[in-house]
Short mmCIF file of C-alpha atoms and ligand atoms in Angstrom, two decimals:
data_model
loop_
_atom_site.label_atom_id
_atom_site.label_comp_id
_atom_site.label_asym_id
_atom_site.label_seq_id
_atom_site.Cartn_x
_atom_site.Cartn_y
_atom_site.Cartn_z
CA LEU A 103 61.21 9.40 66.63
CA THR A 104 58.88 6.30 66.06
CA ALA A 105 59.23 2.34 65.35
CA GLY A 106 60.03 3.30 61.54
CA GLY A 107 62.58 5.69 62.62
CA SER A 108 60.89 8.33 61.00
CA PRO A 109 60.54 11.90 62.67
CA PHE A 110 57.62 11.78 60.62
CA GLY A 111 55.99 9.18 62.09
CA ASP A 112 55.01 6.79 59.41
CA SER A 113 56.38 3.39 58.00
CA PRO A 114 59.82 3.16 57.22
CA GLY A 115 59.12 3.00 53.26
CA GLY A 116 56.54 5.37 53.20
CA GLU A 117 56.64 8.85 52.00
CA PHE A 118 57.86 10.55 55.10
CA ALA A 119 60.46 8.04 55.70
CA LEU A 120 61.59 8.87 52.11
CA ILE A 121 61.93 12.58 53.05
CA ALA A 122 63.67 12.03 55.98
CA ARG A 123 66.18 9.43 54.54
CA HIS A 124 66.87 11.91 51.67
CA PHE A 125 66.01 15.18 52.47
CA LEU A 126 65.64 16.44 56.03
CA ASP A 127 69.55 16.88 56.39
CA LEU A 128 70.41 17.47 52.93
CA VAL A 129 71.49 21.11 52.90
CA PRO A 130 70.79 22.52 56.24
CA GLY A 131 72.35 25.98 56.32
CA GLY A 132 74.39 26.87 59.47
CA ALA A 133 73.91 29.48 62.08
CA GLU A 134 74.04 32.31 59.57
CA SER A 135 71.51 30.95 57.25
CA GLY A 136 68.39 32.85 58.30
CA VAL A 137 66.48 29.66 58.48
CA LEU A 138 64.11 29.63 61.64
CA LEU A 139 63.02 26.69 60.88
CA GLY A 140 63.35 23.81 57.93
CA ILE A 141 61.93 20.80 56.53
CA GLY A 142 59.62 19.31 59.09
CA ASP A 143 56.55 21.54 59.36
CA ASP A 144 53.96 22.91 57.47
CA CYS A 145 55.89 25.66 56.48
CA ALA A 146 59.88 27.19 56.82
CA LEU A 147 60.73 30.21 58.74
CA LEU A 148 62.69 32.21 56.91
CA ASP A 149 64.55 35.76 58.26
CA PRO A 150 65.30 37.82 55.54
CA SER A 151 68.20 40.40 55.90
CA PRO A 152 67.22 44.07 56.96
CA GLY A 153 67.14 46.44 53.77
CA HIS A 154 66.93 43.74 51.44
CA SER A 155 64.18 42.72 48.98
CA LEU A 156 63.33 39.21 48.33
CA ALA A 157 64.21 37.67 44.79
CA MET A 158 62.31 34.39 43.82
CA SER A 159 62.73 32.08 40.68
CA SER A 160 61.44 28.68 40.01
CA ASP A 161 62.59 26.29 37.16
CA SER A 162 61.12 22.79 36.50
CA LEU A 163 62.88 19.95 34.75
CA ILE A 164 60.94 17.12 32.80
CA ALA A 165 62.84 14.22 32.20
CA GLY A 166 62.68 13.19 28.43
CA ARG A 167 62.32 16.86 27.75
CA HIS A 168 65.15 19.05 29.58
CA PHE A 169 67.17 16.03 29.87
CA PRO A 170 67.52 12.43 28.88
CA ALA A 171 65.34 9.91 31.06
CA ASP A 172 68.77 7.94 31.64
CA SER A 173 70.77 11.11 32.52
CA ASP A 174 73.12 10.29 35.28
CA ALA A 175 71.50 11.56 38.25
CA GLU A 176 74.06 13.64 39.99
CA GLY A 177 74.18 15.73 36.78
CA VAL A 178 70.32 16.23 36.77
CA GLY A 179 70.56 17.14 40.53
CA HIS A 180 73.22 20.05 39.79
CA LYS A 181 71.20 21.23 36.93
CA ALA A 182 68.45 21.51 38.24
CA LEU A 183 69.30 23.57 40.85
CA ALA A 184 71.90 25.36 38.72
CA VAL A 185 69.12 26.48 36.30
CA ASN A 186 67.64 28.38 39.26
CA LEU A 187 70.69 29.80 40.60
CA SER A 188 71.39 31.03 37.24
CA ASP A 189 68.27 33.20 37.42
CA LEU A 190 69.35 34.64 40.40
CA ALA A 191 72.63 35.37 39.12
CA ALA A 192 71.16 37.41 36.00
CA MET A 193 69.60 40.06 38.50
CA ALA A 194 72.95 39.61 40.92
CA ALA A 195 71.07 38.23 44.09
CA GLN A 196 72.27 36.32 46.43
CA PRO A 197 70.68 32.70 46.53
CA ARG A 198 69.96 31.64 50.31
CA TRP A 199 66.95 29.29 50.41
CA VAL A 200 65.60 26.45 48.17
CA SER A 201 62.21 24.54 47.97
CA LEU A 202 62.67 21.25 45.91
CA SER A 203 59.45 19.49 44.67
CA LEU A 204 59.71 16.37 42.91
CA THR A 205 57.27 13.93 41.27
CA LEU A 206 58.46 10.41 40.60
CA PRO A 207 56.92 7.77 38.96
CA GLU A 208 58.50 5.13 41.03
CA ILE A 209 61.13 5.21 43.78
CA ASP A 210 64.70 4.50 42.92
CA GLU A 211 66.83 4.86 45.68
CA ASP A 212 70.20 4.83 44.11
CA TRP A 213 68.51 7.69 41.49
CA LEU A 214 67.42 9.73 44.41
CA ALA A 215 70.86 9.66 46.41
CA GLY A 216 72.82 10.43 43.17
CA PHE A 217 70.25 13.16 42.27
CA CYS A 218 70.56 14.42 46.04
CA ARG A 219 74.77 14.15 46.07
CA GLY A 220 74.52 16.36 42.70
CA PHE A 221 72.05 19.49 44.17
CA ALA A 222 73.90 19.11 47.62
CA ALA A 223 77.12 19.54 46.41
CA LEU A 224 76.16 22.69 44.59
CA ALA A 225 73.38 23.89 47.38
CA ALA A 226 76.37 23.89 49.81
CA ARG A 227 79.11 25.61 48.03
CA SER A 228 76.70 28.18 46.83
CA GLY A 229 75.55 29.48 50.66
CA VAL A 230 71.65 28.01 49.75
CA ALA A 231 69.83 26.09 52.35
CA LEU A 232 67.17 23.56 51.53
CA VAL A 233 64.11 24.44 53.48
CA GLY A 234 61.33 22.44 52.03
CA GLY A 235 59.52 20.98 49.23
CA ASP A 236 57.31 18.08 48.34
CA THR A 237 57.20 14.71 47.37
CA THR A 238 54.69 13.08 45.02
CA ARG A 239 54.13 9.83 42.89
CA GLY A 240 52.95 11.15 39.07
CA PRO A 241 53.64 9.57 35.72
CA ALA A 242 56.38 11.49 34.80
CA LEU A 243 59.86 12.76 36.78
CA VAL A 244 59.59 16.16 37.23
CA ILE A 245 61.96 18.22 39.39
CA ALA A 246 60.50 21.45 40.47
CA VAL A 247 62.97 24.06 42.20
CA THR A 248 61.91 27.56 43.78
CA LEU A 249 65.02 29.27 44.90
CA LEU A 250 64.97 32.12 47.15
CA GLY A 251 67.45 35.03 47.37
CA GLU A 252 68.48 38.50 48.39
CA CYS A 253 69.57 42.04 47.12
CA ARG A 254 70.11 45.26 48.97
CA SER A 255 67.20 47.23 47.76
CA GLY A 256 67.71 49.28 44.66
CA GLN A 257 70.62 46.69 43.62
CA ALA A 258 68.76 44.05 41.34
CA LEU A 259 69.97 44.28 37.69
CA ARG A 260 66.90 43.84 35.51
CA ARG A 261 66.25 43.50 32.04
CA SER A 262 64.75 47.01 31.66
CA GLY A 263 68.07 49.26 31.93
CA ALA A 264 69.89 49.01 28.89
CA ARG A 265 70.13 52.18 27.08
CA PRO A 266 71.30 53.12 23.25
CA GLY A 267 75.41 53.14 23.24
CA ASP A 268 75.46 50.79 25.86
CA ALA A 269 78.07 47.99 25.22
CA VAL A 270 76.70 44.36 25.12
CA TYR A 271 78.88 41.55 26.75
CA VAL A 272 78.56 37.65 27.16
CA SER A 273 80.67 35.72 29.38
CA GLY A 274 82.06 32.45 28.39
CA THR A 275 81.93 30.34 25.13
CA PRO A 276 78.14 30.29 24.26
CA GLY A 277 77.03 27.60 21.92
CA ASP A 278 79.15 24.70 24.21
CA ALA A 279 75.84 23.29 25.52
CA ALA A 280 74.33 23.35 22.40
CA LEU A 281 76.92 21.52 20.64
CA ALA A 282 77.44 18.79 23.18
CA LEU A 283 73.45 18.17 22.74
CA ARG A 284 73.78 18.06 19.20
CA LEU A 285 76.85 15.58 19.46
CA LEU A 286 74.64 13.42 21.84
CA GLN A 287 71.65 13.15 19.97
CA ARG A 288 73.49 12.05 17.10
CA GLY A 289 74.80 9.26 19.18
CA GLU A 290 78.36 10.60 19.13
CA ALA A 291 80.39 11.18 22.55
CA PRO A 292 81.22 15.06 23.13
CA PRO A 293 84.65 15.55 24.90
CA GLU A 294 84.45 15.66 28.61
CA ALA A 295 84.52 19.25 28.74
CA LEU A 296 82.04 20.26 26.29
CA ARG A 297 79.66 17.67 28.13
CA ARG A 298 80.25 19.18 31.59
CA ARG A 299 78.88 22.45 30.04
CA LEU A 300 75.95 20.76 28.94
CA GLU A 301 75.56 18.67 32.22
CA ARG A 302 77.15 20.94 35.23
CA PRO A 303 76.77 24.52 33.82
CA GLU A 304 78.32 27.04 36.32
CA PRO A 305 75.69 29.50 37.49
CA ARG A 306 77.67 32.84 37.22
CA LEU A 307 77.18 33.91 40.62
CA GLU A 308 80.43 35.62 41.29
CA LEU A 309 80.32 37.40 38.24
CA ALA A 310 76.83 38.78 38.41
CA ARG A 311 78.09 40.45 42.15
CA ALA A 312 80.92 41.96 40.59
CA LEU A 313 78.28 43.56 37.92
CA ARG A 314 76.45 45.28 40.54
CA GLY A 315 76.65 49.28 39.98
CA VAL A 316 78.58 48.30 36.88
CA ALA A 317 75.93 46.76 34.38
CA SER A 318 72.78 48.60 33.24
CA ALA A 319 71.10 45.01 32.48
CA CYS A 320 71.55 41.56 32.92
CA ILE A 321 70.04 38.42 31.95
CA ASP A 322 71.08 34.83 31.91
CA VAL A 323 71.32 32.96 28.46
CA SER A 324 69.33 29.91 28.56
CA ASP A 325 67.27 30.30 25.42
CA GLY A 326 69.86 31.51 23.17
CA LEU A 327 72.09 34.38 22.95
CA ALA A 328 70.24 36.40 20.40
CA ALA A 329 66.70 35.48 22.09
CA ASP A 330 68.13 36.47 25.23
CA LEU A 331 69.56 39.44 24.25
CA GLY A 332 66.05 40.23 22.48
CA HIS A 333 64.48 39.99 25.97
CA ILE A 334 66.79 42.72 27.36
CA CYS A 335 65.82 44.89 24.25
CA ALA A 336 62.29 44.42 24.36
CA ALA A 337 62.26 45.29 28.09
CA SER A 338 64.68 48.43 27.57
CA GLY A 339 62.82 49.75 24.63
CA VAL A 340 66.06 49.66 22.12
CA GLY A 341 67.85 47.36 19.83
CA ALA A 342 71.66 45.86 19.40
CA ARG A 343 73.97 45.39 17.06
CA ILE A 344 75.96 42.09 17.55
CA ASP A 345 79.48 41.97 15.73
CA ALA A 346 79.50 38.52 14.10
CA GLU A 347 83.48 38.42 14.23
CA ALA A 348 83.42 39.29 18.09
CA LEU A 349 81.52 36.26 19.41
CA PRO A 350 83.64 33.98 21.82
CA LEU A 351 83.70 30.59 20.06
CA SER A 352 85.44 27.67 22.08
CA ALA A 353 87.57 25.93 19.67
CA ALA A 354 85.01 23.07 19.14
CA VAL A 355 82.17 25.52 18.01
CA ALA A 356 84.57 27.44 15.74
CA ALA A 357 85.85 24.15 14.16
CA CYS A 358 81.60 23.59 13.22
CA GLY A 359 80.57 24.90 10.07
CA ASP A 360 77.81 26.65 11.72
CA GLY A 361 79.82 27.78 15.02
CA ARG A 362 78.09 31.24 14.76
CA GLN A 363 74.71 30.15 14.59
CA LEU A 364 75.48 27.85 17.75
CA ALA A 365 76.75 30.53 19.74
CA LEU A 366 73.73 33.03 18.83
CA HIS A 367 71.03 30.67 18.51
CA GLY A 368 71.78 27.41 21.16
CA GLY A 369 70.42 26.87 24.63
CA ASP A 370 71.31 25.89 28.09
CA ASP A 371 74.53 28.13 28.18
CA TYR A 372 73.67 29.45 31.71
CA GLU A 373 76.24 32.56 31.02
CA LEU A 374 75.28 36.07 31.36
CA CYS A 375 74.84 38.81 28.74
CA PHE A 376 74.79 41.98 30.22
CA CYS A 377 75.15 45.91 28.70
CA VAL A 378 77.38 48.36 30.20
CA PRO A 379 77.14 52.19 29.94
CA ALA A 380 80.58 53.61 28.12
CA GLU A 381 81.31 55.56 31.38
CA ARG A 382 81.57 52.38 33.41
CA GLU A 383 83.34 50.26 31.04
CA MET A 384 86.69 50.94 32.66
CA MET A 385 84.99 49.97 36.00
CA LEU A 386 84.09 46.51 34.40
CA GLY A 387 87.61 45.75 34.19
CA LEU A 388 88.18 46.59 37.75
CA ALA A 389 85.48 44.98 38.98
CA LEU A 390 86.29 41.64 37.73
CA ALA A 391 88.15 39.28 39.89
CA GLU A 392 91.18 37.70 38.24
CA ASP A 393 89.62 34.15 38.30
CA ALA A 394 85.83 35.61 36.38
CA PRO A 395 85.23 33.83 33.55
CA GLN A 396 86.06 35.56 30.16
CA CYS A 397 83.61 38.56 29.45
CA THR A 398 84.12 39.75 25.86
CA ARG A 399 82.07 42.57 24.19
CA ILE A 400 79.99 41.43 21.23
CA GLY A 401 78.33 44.71 20.11
CA SER A 402 76.41 47.65 21.54
CA ILE A 403 72.79 48.83 22.18
CA CYS A 404 71.20 51.00 19.38
CA ALA A 405 68.05 53.34 19.81
CA GLU A 406 66.34 51.62 16.56
CA PRO A 407 64.54 48.14 17.81
CA GLY A 408 65.50 44.77 16.33
CA LEU A 409 68.66 42.75 16.44
CA TRP A 410 71.43 43.40 13.91
CA LEU A 411 74.46 41.06 12.77
CA LEU A 412 76.88 42.72 11.76
CA ASP A 413 79.69 41.09 9.30
CA GLY A 414 83.43 41.85 8.71
CA GLU A 415 82.64 44.64 6.53
CA GLY A 416 80.24 46.37 9.16
CA VAL A 417 77.16 45.60 6.84
CA ALA A 418 73.90 45.04 9.05
CA ALA A 419 71.64 41.83 8.62
CA PRO A 420 68.54 41.62 10.79
CA LEU A 421 69.15 38.84 13.30
CA ALA A 422 66.03 36.46 14.09
CA ALA A 423 65.90 36.71 17.92
CA ALA A 424 64.51 32.51 17.66
CA GLY A 425 65.42 30.75 20.64
CA PHE A 426 63.68 27.80 22.26
CA ASP A 427 60.27 28.15 23.01
CA HIS A 428 58.46 25.12 24.52
CA PHE A 429 54.91 26.57 22.99
CA ALA A 430 56.64 27.55 19.87
CA GLY A 431 54.66 25.82 16.39
CA GLY A 432 52.05 24.46 18.47
P1 ADP B 700 52.74 19.09 53.93
O1 ADP B 700 51.74 17.69 53.71
O2 ADP B 700 52.10 19.96 55.05
O3 ADP B 700 52.62 19.46 52.50
P2 ADP B 700 54.95 17.20 53.43
O4 ADP B 700 54.43 15.62 53.79
O5 ADP B 700 54.78 17.57 51.85
O6 ADP B 700 54.01 18.27 54.05
O7 ADP B 700 55.93 17.69 53.76
C1 ADP B 700 56.64 17.40 54.88
C2 ADP B 700 57.77 18.34 55.20
O8 ADP B 700 59.05 17.86 54.28
C3 ADP B 700 57.45 19.77 54.83
O9 ADP B 700 58.30 20.63 55.45
C4 ADP B 700 58.22 19.90 53.43
O10 ADP B 700 58.56 20.88 53.05
C5 ADP B 700 59.33 18.70 53.36
N1 ADP B 700 59.44 17.95 51.93
C6 ADP B 700 58.84 17.36 51.53
N2 ADP B 700 59.48 16.66 50.16
C7 ADP B 700 60.88 17.27 50.58
C8 ADP B 700 61.72 17.79 49.31
N3 ADP B 700 61.56 16.82 48.06
N4 ADP B 700 62.77 18.39 49.54
C9 ADP B 700 62.71 18.95 50.51
N5 ADP B 700 61.75 18.99 51.71
C10 ADP B 700 60.73 18.59 51.27
MG1 MG B 701 53.33 18.45 50.77
#
């Protein structure tokens, strides 16, 4: 250690002191974490499990775009990690190591401490060690997270495995996050439970583990249920029919005039949408833990490409797969 108290040997107010203060011991990972060398050198050294493939995913959150600049810092820390955990969940991978790159317009110690609390709490209970990152100054607050995980070779759930006849399921009650966002944008306070669905999404890691060997395809719902199911269909070369009356709506979403639209096209839910071959639907019930999130059968995969919404009489209307697209409309 130097006079500044930083193992990185610079002044107390400097970048390295900042890293040491906030990140060095944030989520170290225990003896079983596979971290041979964590924060403090030029690279982290990681020890993957034999017989496993590495799964890697990156997602960035930009202040003012992905969350309001005045959002609760702890919630932002939670969500920055949660959206990446959700991507690993979608493939039934086990998350293990995370890298956190922050671009900060200014050093706000209170904000950073809150951010780190939210990030660390979720990392610790997900079994993820923080092994590196980058800290720079820049014009806007940007949080870039790269998450590494593992899955036994051949066990990852992909988007491309859906086949005609498979049942389509969704976990939870999609549309909640979009409703919370709508209320906030109108200047209304959403009920606490709804607000949590937007600000503290719970990545469906345990559900995903149960789906190994059961689901034929899986995706996490970030852009909207229809858009994300559309990705499964495109990757699998199939189409899907959704039964409008089967959509699981929370009471709050059901009370909206356009509740089904919210459930189909609202983003940010981080639930799982997955397909199950008919002969494995029995296994699904057995595989789900007692405290698993509700999983609802909302339709089926068909050979004809495209998405279709069936009304109560079984009449099919084409369903636009439109979800949130950062580059849409120029
Ligand atoms: P380099 O200049 O070699 O890229 P840095 O000075 O950026 O190294 O970072 C020093 C160490 O601190 C590295 O091990 C890096 O992974 C880690 N680090 C930097 N910022 C963060 C952060 N926000 N979270 C976690 N680790 C970080
Ligand atoms: Mg660096």
